[in-house]
Coordinates of C-alpha atoms in Angstrom, one line a residue:
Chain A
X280 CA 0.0 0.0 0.0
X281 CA 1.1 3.4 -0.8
X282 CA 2.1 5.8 1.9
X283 CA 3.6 9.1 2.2
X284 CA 4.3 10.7 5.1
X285 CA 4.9 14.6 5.8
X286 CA 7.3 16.4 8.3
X287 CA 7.2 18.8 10.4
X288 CA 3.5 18.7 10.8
X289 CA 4.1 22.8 11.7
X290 CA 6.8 25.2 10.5
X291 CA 6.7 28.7 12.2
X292 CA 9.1 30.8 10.3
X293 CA 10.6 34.9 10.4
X294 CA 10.3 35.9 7.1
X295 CA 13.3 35.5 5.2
X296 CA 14.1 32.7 7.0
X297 CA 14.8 29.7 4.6
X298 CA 13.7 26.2 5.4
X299 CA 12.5 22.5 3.9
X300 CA 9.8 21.0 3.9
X301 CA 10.3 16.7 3.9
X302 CA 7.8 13.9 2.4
X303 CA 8.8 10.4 2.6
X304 CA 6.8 8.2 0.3
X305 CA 6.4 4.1 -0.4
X306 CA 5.6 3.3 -3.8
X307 CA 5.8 0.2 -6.1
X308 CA 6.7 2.2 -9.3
X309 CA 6.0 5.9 -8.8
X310 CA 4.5 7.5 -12.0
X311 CA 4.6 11.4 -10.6
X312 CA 4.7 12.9 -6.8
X313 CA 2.7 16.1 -6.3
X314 CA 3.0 19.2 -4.5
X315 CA 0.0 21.6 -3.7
X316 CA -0.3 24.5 -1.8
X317 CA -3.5 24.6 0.3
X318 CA -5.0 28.1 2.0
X319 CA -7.8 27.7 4.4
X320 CA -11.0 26.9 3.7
X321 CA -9.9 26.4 -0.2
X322 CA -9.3 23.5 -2.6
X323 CA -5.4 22.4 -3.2
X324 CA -3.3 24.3 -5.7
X325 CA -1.4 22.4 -8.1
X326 CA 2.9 23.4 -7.3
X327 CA 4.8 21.3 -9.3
X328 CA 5.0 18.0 -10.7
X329 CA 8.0 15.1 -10.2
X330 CA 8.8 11.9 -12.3
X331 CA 12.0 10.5 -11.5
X332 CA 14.8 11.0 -8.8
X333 CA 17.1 13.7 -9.7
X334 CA 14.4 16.2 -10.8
X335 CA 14.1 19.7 -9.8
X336 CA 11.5 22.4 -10.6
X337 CA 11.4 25.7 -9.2
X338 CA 8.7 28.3 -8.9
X339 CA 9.4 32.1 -7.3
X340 CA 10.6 30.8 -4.0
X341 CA 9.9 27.6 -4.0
X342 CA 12.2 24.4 -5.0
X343 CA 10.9 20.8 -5.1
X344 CA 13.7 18.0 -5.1
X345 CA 12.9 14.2 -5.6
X346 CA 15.0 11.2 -4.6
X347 CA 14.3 7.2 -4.9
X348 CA 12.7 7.6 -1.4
X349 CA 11.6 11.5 -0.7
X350 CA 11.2 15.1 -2.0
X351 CA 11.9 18.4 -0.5
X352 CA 10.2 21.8 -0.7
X353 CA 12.5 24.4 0.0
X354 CA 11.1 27.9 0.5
X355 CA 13.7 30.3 0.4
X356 CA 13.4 33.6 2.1
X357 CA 9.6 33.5 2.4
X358 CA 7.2 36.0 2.9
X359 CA 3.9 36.2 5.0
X360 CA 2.0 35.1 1.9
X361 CA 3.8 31.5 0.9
X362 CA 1.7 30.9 4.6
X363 CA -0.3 28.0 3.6
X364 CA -0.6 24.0 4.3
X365 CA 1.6 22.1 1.4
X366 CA 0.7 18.8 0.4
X367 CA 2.7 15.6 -0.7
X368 CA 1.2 13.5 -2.7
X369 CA 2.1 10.2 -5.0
X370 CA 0.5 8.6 -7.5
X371 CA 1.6 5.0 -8.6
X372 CA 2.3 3.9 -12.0
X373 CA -0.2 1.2 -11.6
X374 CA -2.5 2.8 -9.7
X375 CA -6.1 2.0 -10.1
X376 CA -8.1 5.3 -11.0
X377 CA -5.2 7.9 -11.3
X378 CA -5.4 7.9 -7.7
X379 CA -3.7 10.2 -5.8
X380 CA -2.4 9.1 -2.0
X381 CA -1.9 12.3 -0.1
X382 CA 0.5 12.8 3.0
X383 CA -0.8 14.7 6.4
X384 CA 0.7 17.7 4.8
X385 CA 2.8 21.1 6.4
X386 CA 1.0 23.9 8.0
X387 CA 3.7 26.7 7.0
X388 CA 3.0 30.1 9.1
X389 CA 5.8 32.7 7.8
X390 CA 5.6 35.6 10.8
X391 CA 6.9 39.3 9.4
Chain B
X224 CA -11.3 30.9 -17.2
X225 CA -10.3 26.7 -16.7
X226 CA -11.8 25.8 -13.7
X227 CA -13.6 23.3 -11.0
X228 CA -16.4 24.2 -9.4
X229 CA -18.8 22.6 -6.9
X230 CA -22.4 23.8 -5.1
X231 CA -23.0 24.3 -2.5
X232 CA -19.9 25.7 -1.0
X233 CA -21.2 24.9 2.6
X234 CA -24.5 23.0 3.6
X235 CA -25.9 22.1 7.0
X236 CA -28.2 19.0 7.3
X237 CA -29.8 16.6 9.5
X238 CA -29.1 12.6 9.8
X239 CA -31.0 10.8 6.6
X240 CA -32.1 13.6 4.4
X241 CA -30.8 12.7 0.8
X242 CA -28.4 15.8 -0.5
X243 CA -25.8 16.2 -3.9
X244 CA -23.1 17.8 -3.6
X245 CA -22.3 18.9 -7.7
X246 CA -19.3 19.3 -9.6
X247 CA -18.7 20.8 -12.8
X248 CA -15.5 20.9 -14.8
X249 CA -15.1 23.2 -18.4
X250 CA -11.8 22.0 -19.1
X251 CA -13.2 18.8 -21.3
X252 CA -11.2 16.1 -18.9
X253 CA -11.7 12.6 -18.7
X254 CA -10.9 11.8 -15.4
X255 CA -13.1 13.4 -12.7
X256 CA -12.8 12.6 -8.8
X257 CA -14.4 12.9 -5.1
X258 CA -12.0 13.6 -2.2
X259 CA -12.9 13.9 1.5
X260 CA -10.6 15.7 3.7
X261 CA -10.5 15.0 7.8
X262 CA -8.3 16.3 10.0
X263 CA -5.6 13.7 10.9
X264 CA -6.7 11.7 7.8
X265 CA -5.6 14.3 4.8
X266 CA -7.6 13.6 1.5
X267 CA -8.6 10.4 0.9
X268 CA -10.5 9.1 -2.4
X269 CA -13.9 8.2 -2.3
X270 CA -15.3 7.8 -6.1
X271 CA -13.4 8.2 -9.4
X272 CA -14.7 8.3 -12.7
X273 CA -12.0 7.7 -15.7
X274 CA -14.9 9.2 -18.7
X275 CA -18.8 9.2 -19.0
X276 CA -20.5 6.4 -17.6
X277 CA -17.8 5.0 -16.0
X278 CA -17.1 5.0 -12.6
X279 CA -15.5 3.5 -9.5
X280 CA -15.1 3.1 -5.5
X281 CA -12.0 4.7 -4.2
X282 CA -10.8 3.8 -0.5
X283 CA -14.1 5.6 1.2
X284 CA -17.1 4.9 -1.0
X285 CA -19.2 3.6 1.8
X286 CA -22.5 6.1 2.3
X287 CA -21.9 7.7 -1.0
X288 CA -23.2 6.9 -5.0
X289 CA -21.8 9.4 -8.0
X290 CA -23.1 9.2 -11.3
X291 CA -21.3 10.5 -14.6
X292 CA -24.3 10.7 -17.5
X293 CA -21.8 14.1 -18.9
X294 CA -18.5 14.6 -19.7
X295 CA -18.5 18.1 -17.5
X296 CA -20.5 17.0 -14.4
X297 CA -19.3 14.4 -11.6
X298 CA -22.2 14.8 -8.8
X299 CA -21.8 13.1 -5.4
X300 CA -24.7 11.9 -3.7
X301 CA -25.5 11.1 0.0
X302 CA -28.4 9.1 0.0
X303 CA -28.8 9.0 3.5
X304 CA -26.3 11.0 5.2
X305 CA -24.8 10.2 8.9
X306 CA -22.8 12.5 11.1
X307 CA -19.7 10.9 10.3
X308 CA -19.7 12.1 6.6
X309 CA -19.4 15.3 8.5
X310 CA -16.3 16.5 6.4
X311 CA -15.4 18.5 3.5
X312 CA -15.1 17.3 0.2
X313 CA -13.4 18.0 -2.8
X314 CA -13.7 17.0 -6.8
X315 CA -10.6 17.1 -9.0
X316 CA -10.6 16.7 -12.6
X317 CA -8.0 16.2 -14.8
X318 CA -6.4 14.4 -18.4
X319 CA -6.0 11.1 -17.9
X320 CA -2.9 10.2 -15.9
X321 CA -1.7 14.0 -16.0
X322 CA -2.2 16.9 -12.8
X323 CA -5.6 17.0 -11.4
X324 CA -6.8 20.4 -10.4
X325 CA -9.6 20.7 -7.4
X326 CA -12.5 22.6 -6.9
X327 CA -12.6 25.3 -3.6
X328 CA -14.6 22.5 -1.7
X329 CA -17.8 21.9 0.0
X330 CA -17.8 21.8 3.9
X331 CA -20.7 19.7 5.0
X332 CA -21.9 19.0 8.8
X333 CA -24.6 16.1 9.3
X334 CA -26.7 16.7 12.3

Protein backbone atom coordinates (compact mmCIF):
# COMPACT_ATOMS: atom_id res chain seq x y z
CA UNK A 1 0.00 0.00 0.00
CA UNK A 2 1.11 3.43 -0.81
CA UNK A 3 2.15 5.83 1.93
CA UNK A 4 3.55 9.15 2.20
CA UNK A 5 4.29 10.68 5.06
CA UNK A 6 4.93 14.60 5.85
CA UNK A 7 7.28 16.44 8.29
CA UNK A 8 7.24 18.80 10.40
CA UNK A 9 3.51 18.70 10.78
CA UNK A 10 4.09 22.84 11.65
CA UNK A 11 6.83 25.20 10.49
CA UNK A 12 6.71 28.68 12.21
CA UNK A 13 9.11 30.79 10.27
CA UNK A 14 10.58 34.89 10.42
CA UNK A 15 10.29 35.88 7.11
CA UNK A 16 13.30 35.49 5.17
CA UNK A 17 14.12 32.73 7.02
CA UNK A 18 14.81 29.74 4.56
CA UNK A 19 13.65 26.23 5.39
CA UNK A 20 12.48 22.51 3.91
CA UNK A 21 9.83 21.01 3.95
CA UNK A 22 10.28 16.68 3.85
CA UNK A 23 7.82 13.94 2.43
CA UNK A 24 8.79 10.40 2.57
CA UNK A 25 6.80 8.23 0.29
CA UNK A 26 6.45 4.08 -0.43
CA UNK A 27 5.65 3.32 -3.75
CA UNK A 28 5.77 0.16 -6.12
CA UNK A 29 6.75 2.23 -9.31
CA UNK A 30 6.04 5.86 -8.82
CA UNK A 31 4.51 7.52 -11.97
CA UNK A 32 4.61 11.42 -10.57
CA UNK A 33 4.66 12.86 -6.84
CA UNK A 34 2.73 16.12 -6.29
CA UNK A 35 3.02 19.21 -4.53
CA UNK A 36 0.02 21.61 -3.73
CA UNK A 37 -0.35 24.49 -1.84
CA UNK A 38 -3.49 24.58 0.31
CA UNK A 39 -5.03 28.12 2.05
CA UNK A 40 -7.83 27.69 4.36
CA UNK A 41 -10.99 26.90 3.72
CA UNK A 42 -9.87 26.41 -0.18
CA UNK A 43 -9.27 23.46 -2.61
CA UNK A 44 -5.42 22.45 -3.24
CA UNK A 45 -3.30 24.35 -5.71
CA UNK A 46 -1.45 22.39 -8.11
CA UNK A 47 2.85 23.36 -7.34
CA UNK A 48 4.81 21.29 -9.30
CA UNK A 49 5.01 18.00 -10.74
CA UNK A 50 8.02 15.13 -10.24
CA UNK A 51 8.75 11.91 -12.25
CA UNK A 52 11.99 10.51 -11.50
CA UNK A 53 14.78 10.97 -8.85
CA UNK A 54 17.11 13.74 -9.72
CA UNK A 55 14.41 16.21 -10.80
CA UNK A 56 14.11 19.69 -9.80
CA UNK A 57 11.46 22.41 -10.58
CA UNK A 58 11.37 25.73 -9.18
CA UNK A 59 8.74 28.31 -8.86
CA UNK A 60 9.38 32.11 -7.30
CA UNK A 61 10.59 30.77 -3.96
CA UNK A 62 9.92 27.59 -4.00
CA UNK A 63 12.24 24.37 -4.97
CA UNK A 64 10.88 20.82 -5.09
CA UNK A 65 13.66 17.99 -5.12
CA UNK A 66 12.89 14.17 -5.63
CA UNK A 67 14.96 11.21 -4.58
CA UNK A 68 14.34 7.24 -4.92
CA UNK A 69 12.67 7.61 -1.40
CA UNK A 70 11.63 11.51 -0.74
CA UNK A 71 11.20 15.11 -2.03
CA UNK A 72 11.89 18.39 -0.48
CA UNK A 73 10.17 21.82 -0.67
CA UNK A 74 12.52 24.36 -0.01
CA UNK A 75 11.09 27.93 0.51
CA UNK A 76 13.72 30.26 0.40
CA UNK A 77 13.43 33.62 2.12
CA UNK A 78 9.59 33.54 2.44
CA UNK A 79 7.20 36.03 2.87
CA UNK A 80 3.91 36.23 5.01
CA UNK A 81 1.96 35.13 1.92
CA UNK A 82 3.81 31.54 0.95
CA UNK A 83 1.67 30.86 4.61
CA UNK A 84 -0.34 28.00 3.56
CA UNK A 85 -0.59 24.02 4.34
CA UNK A 86 1.64 22.12 1.38
CA UNK A 87 0.69 18.78 0.39
CA UNK A 88 2.73 15.64 -0.73
CA UNK A 89 1.17 13.52 -2.74
CA UNK A 90 2.10 10.21 -5.03
CA UNK A 91 0.50 8.60 -7.47
CA UNK A 92 1.56 5.03 -8.65
CA UNK A 93 2.25 3.89 -11.96
CA UNK A 94 -0.21 1.19 -11.60
CA UNK A 95 -2.51 2.81 -9.68
CA UNK A 96 -6.06 2.00 -10.10
CA UNK A 97 -8.15 5.32 -10.96
CA UNK A 98 -5.24 7.91 -11.34
CA UNK A 99 -5.36 7.93 -7.67
CA UNK A 100 -3.65 10.21 -5.77
CA UNK A 101 -2.42 9.05 -1.97
CA UNK A 102 -1.86 12.31 -0.07
CA UNK A 103 0.53 12.76 3.04
CA UNK A 104 -0.82 14.69 6.43
CA UNK A 105 0.71 17.71 4.78
CA UNK A 106 2.80 21.11 6.44
CA UNK A 107 1.05 23.88 7.99
CA UNK A 108 3.69 26.69 7.02
CA UNK A 109 3.04 30.06 9.08
CA UNK A 110 5.83 32.72 7.82
CA UNK A 111 5.65 35.61 10.79
CA UNK A 112 6.88 39.26 9.40
CA UNK B 1 -11.27 30.87 -17.19
CA UNK B 2 -10.29 26.68 -16.68
CA UNK B 3 -11.85 25.76 -13.71
CA UNK B 4 -13.65 23.33 -11.04
CA UNK B 5 -16.41 24.24 -9.39
CA UNK B 6 -18.82 22.60 -6.85
CA UNK B 7 -22.36 23.78 -5.05
CA UNK B 8 -22.96 24.27 -2.48
CA UNK B 9 -19.89 25.66 -0.99
CA UNK B 10 -21.18 24.91 2.63
CA UNK B 11 -24.46 22.99 3.63
CA UNK B 12 -25.94 22.14 7.05
CA UNK B 13 -28.23 19.03 7.29
CA UNK B 14 -29.85 16.63 9.46
CA UNK B 15 -29.14 12.55 9.81
CA UNK B 16 -31.02 10.76 6.59
CA UNK B 17 -32.10 13.58 4.37
CA UNK B 18 -30.75 12.66 0.84
CA UNK B 19 -28.44 15.82 -0.53
CA UNK B 20 -25.85 16.17 -3.88
CA UNK B 21 -23.11 17.79 -3.61
CA UNK B 22 -22.34 18.94 -7.72
CA UNK B 23 -19.26 19.34 -9.58
CA UNK B 24 -18.73 20.78 -12.76
CA UNK B 25 -15.54 20.91 -14.81
CA UNK B 26 -15.11 23.15 -18.37
CA UNK B 27 -11.82 21.99 -19.12
CA UNK B 28 -13.18 18.84 -21.34
CA UNK B 29 -11.21 16.07 -18.88
CA UNK B 30 -11.75 12.56 -18.68
CA UNK B 31 -10.94 11.79 -15.39
CA UNK B 32 -13.13 13.42 -12.73
CA UNK B 33 -12.76 12.56 -8.77
CA UNK B 34 -14.40 12.91 -5.08
CA UNK B 35 -11.97 13.57 -2.23
CA UNK B 36 -12.92 13.91 1.49
CA UNK B 37 -10.60 15.65 3.66
CA UNK B 38 -10.46 15.00 7.82
CA UNK B 39 -8.32 16.27 9.99
CA UNK B 40 -5.58 13.73 10.92
CA UNK B 41 -6.67 11.70 7.85
CA UNK B 42 -5.61 14.26 4.82
CA UNK B 43 -7.59 13.64 1.50
CA UNK B 44 -8.56 10.36 0.94
CA UNK B 45 -10.49 9.14 -2.43
CA UNK B 46 -13.86 8.23 -2.29
CA UNK B 47 -15.31 7.78 -6.08
CA UNK B 48 -13.43 8.17 -9.42
CA UNK B 49 -14.74 8.35 -12.73
CA UNK B 50 -12.03 7.67 -15.66
CA UNK B 51 -14.91 9.24 -18.74
CA UNK B 52 -18.76 9.22 -19.05
CA UNK B 53 -20.51 6.43 -17.60
CA UNK B 54 -17.79 5.01 -16.01
CA UNK B 55 -17.06 4.98 -12.60
CA UNK B 56 -15.55 3.49 -9.49
CA UNK B 57 -15.13 3.12 -5.47
CA UNK B 58 -11.99 4.71 -4.19
CA UNK B 59 -10.80 3.78 -0.46
CA UNK B 60 -14.15 5.59 1.22
CA UNK B 61 -17.07 4.86 -0.95
CA UNK B 62 -19.20 3.60 1.77
CA UNK B 63 -22.52 6.08 2.27
CA UNK B 64 -21.87 7.68 -1.03
CA UNK B 65 -23.16 6.86 -4.97
CA UNK B 66 -21.81 9.41 -8.03
CA UNK B 67 -23.09 9.15 -11.31
CA UNK B 68 -21.27 10.50 -14.63
CA UNK B 69 -24.28 10.72 -17.48
CA UNK B 70 -21.83 14.09 -18.86
CA UNK B 71 -18.51 14.62 -19.71
CA UNK B 72 -18.50 18.14 -17.48
CA UNK B 73 -20.52 17.02 -14.39
CA UNK B 74 -19.35 14.40 -11.55
CA UNK B 75 -22.23 14.81 -8.78
CA UNK B 76 -21.79 13.14 -5.39
CA UNK B 77 -24.74 11.87 -3.69
CA UNK B 78 -25.47 11.14 -0.05
CA UNK B 79 -28.43 9.10 0.02
CA UNK B 80 -28.75 8.98 3.49
CA UNK B 81 -26.28 11.01 5.15
CA UNK B 82 -24.78 10.22 8.94
CA UNK B 83 -22.83 12.49 11.11
CA UNK B 84 -19.75 10.94 10.34
CA UNK B 85 -19.74 12.09 6.64
CA UNK B 86 -19.40 15.30 8.48
CA UNK B 87 -16.25 16.52 6.39
CA UNK B 88 -15.39 18.53 3.54
CA UNK B 89 -15.07 17.34 0.15
CA UNK B 90 -13.45 17.97 -2.83
CA UNK B 91 -13.74 17.03 -6.84
CA UNK B 92 -10.56 17.06 -9.04
CA UNK B 93 -10.60 16.71 -12.65
CA UNK B 94 -8.03 16.16 -14.80
CA UNK B 95 -6.42 14.37 -18.38
CA UNK B 96 -5.98 11.06 -17.88
CA UNK B 97 -2.87 10.18 -15.91
CA UNK B 98 -1.66 14.05 -15.96
CA UNK B 99 -2.17 16.94 -12.84
CA UNK B 100 -5.58 16.97 -11.41
CA UNK B 101 -6.80 20.42 -10.44
CA UNK B 102 -9.64 20.65 -7.37
CA UNK B 103 -12.52 22.61 -6.89
CA UNK B 104 -12.57 25.26 -3.62
CA UNK B 105 -14.61 22.48 -1.71
CA UNK B 106 -17.77 21.86 0.03
CA UNK B 107 -17.80 21.77 3.92
CA UNK B 108 -20.75 19.72 4.98
CA UNK B 109 -21.87 18.99 8.78
CA UNK B 110 -24.56 16.13 9.26
CA UNK B 111 -26.66 16.68 12.32
Amino acid sequence: EDQVTQSPEALRLQEGESSSLNCSYTVSGLRGLFWYRQDPGKGPEFLFTLYSAGEEKEKERLKATLTKKESFLHITAPKPEDSATYLCAVQEGKAAGNKLTFGGGTRVLVKP
Amino acid sequence: EAQVTQNPRYLITVTGKKLTVTCSQNMNHEYMSWYRQDPGLGLRQIYYSMNVEVTDKGDVPEGYKVSRKEKRNFPLILESPSPNQTSLYFCASSHYQETQYFGPGTRLLVL
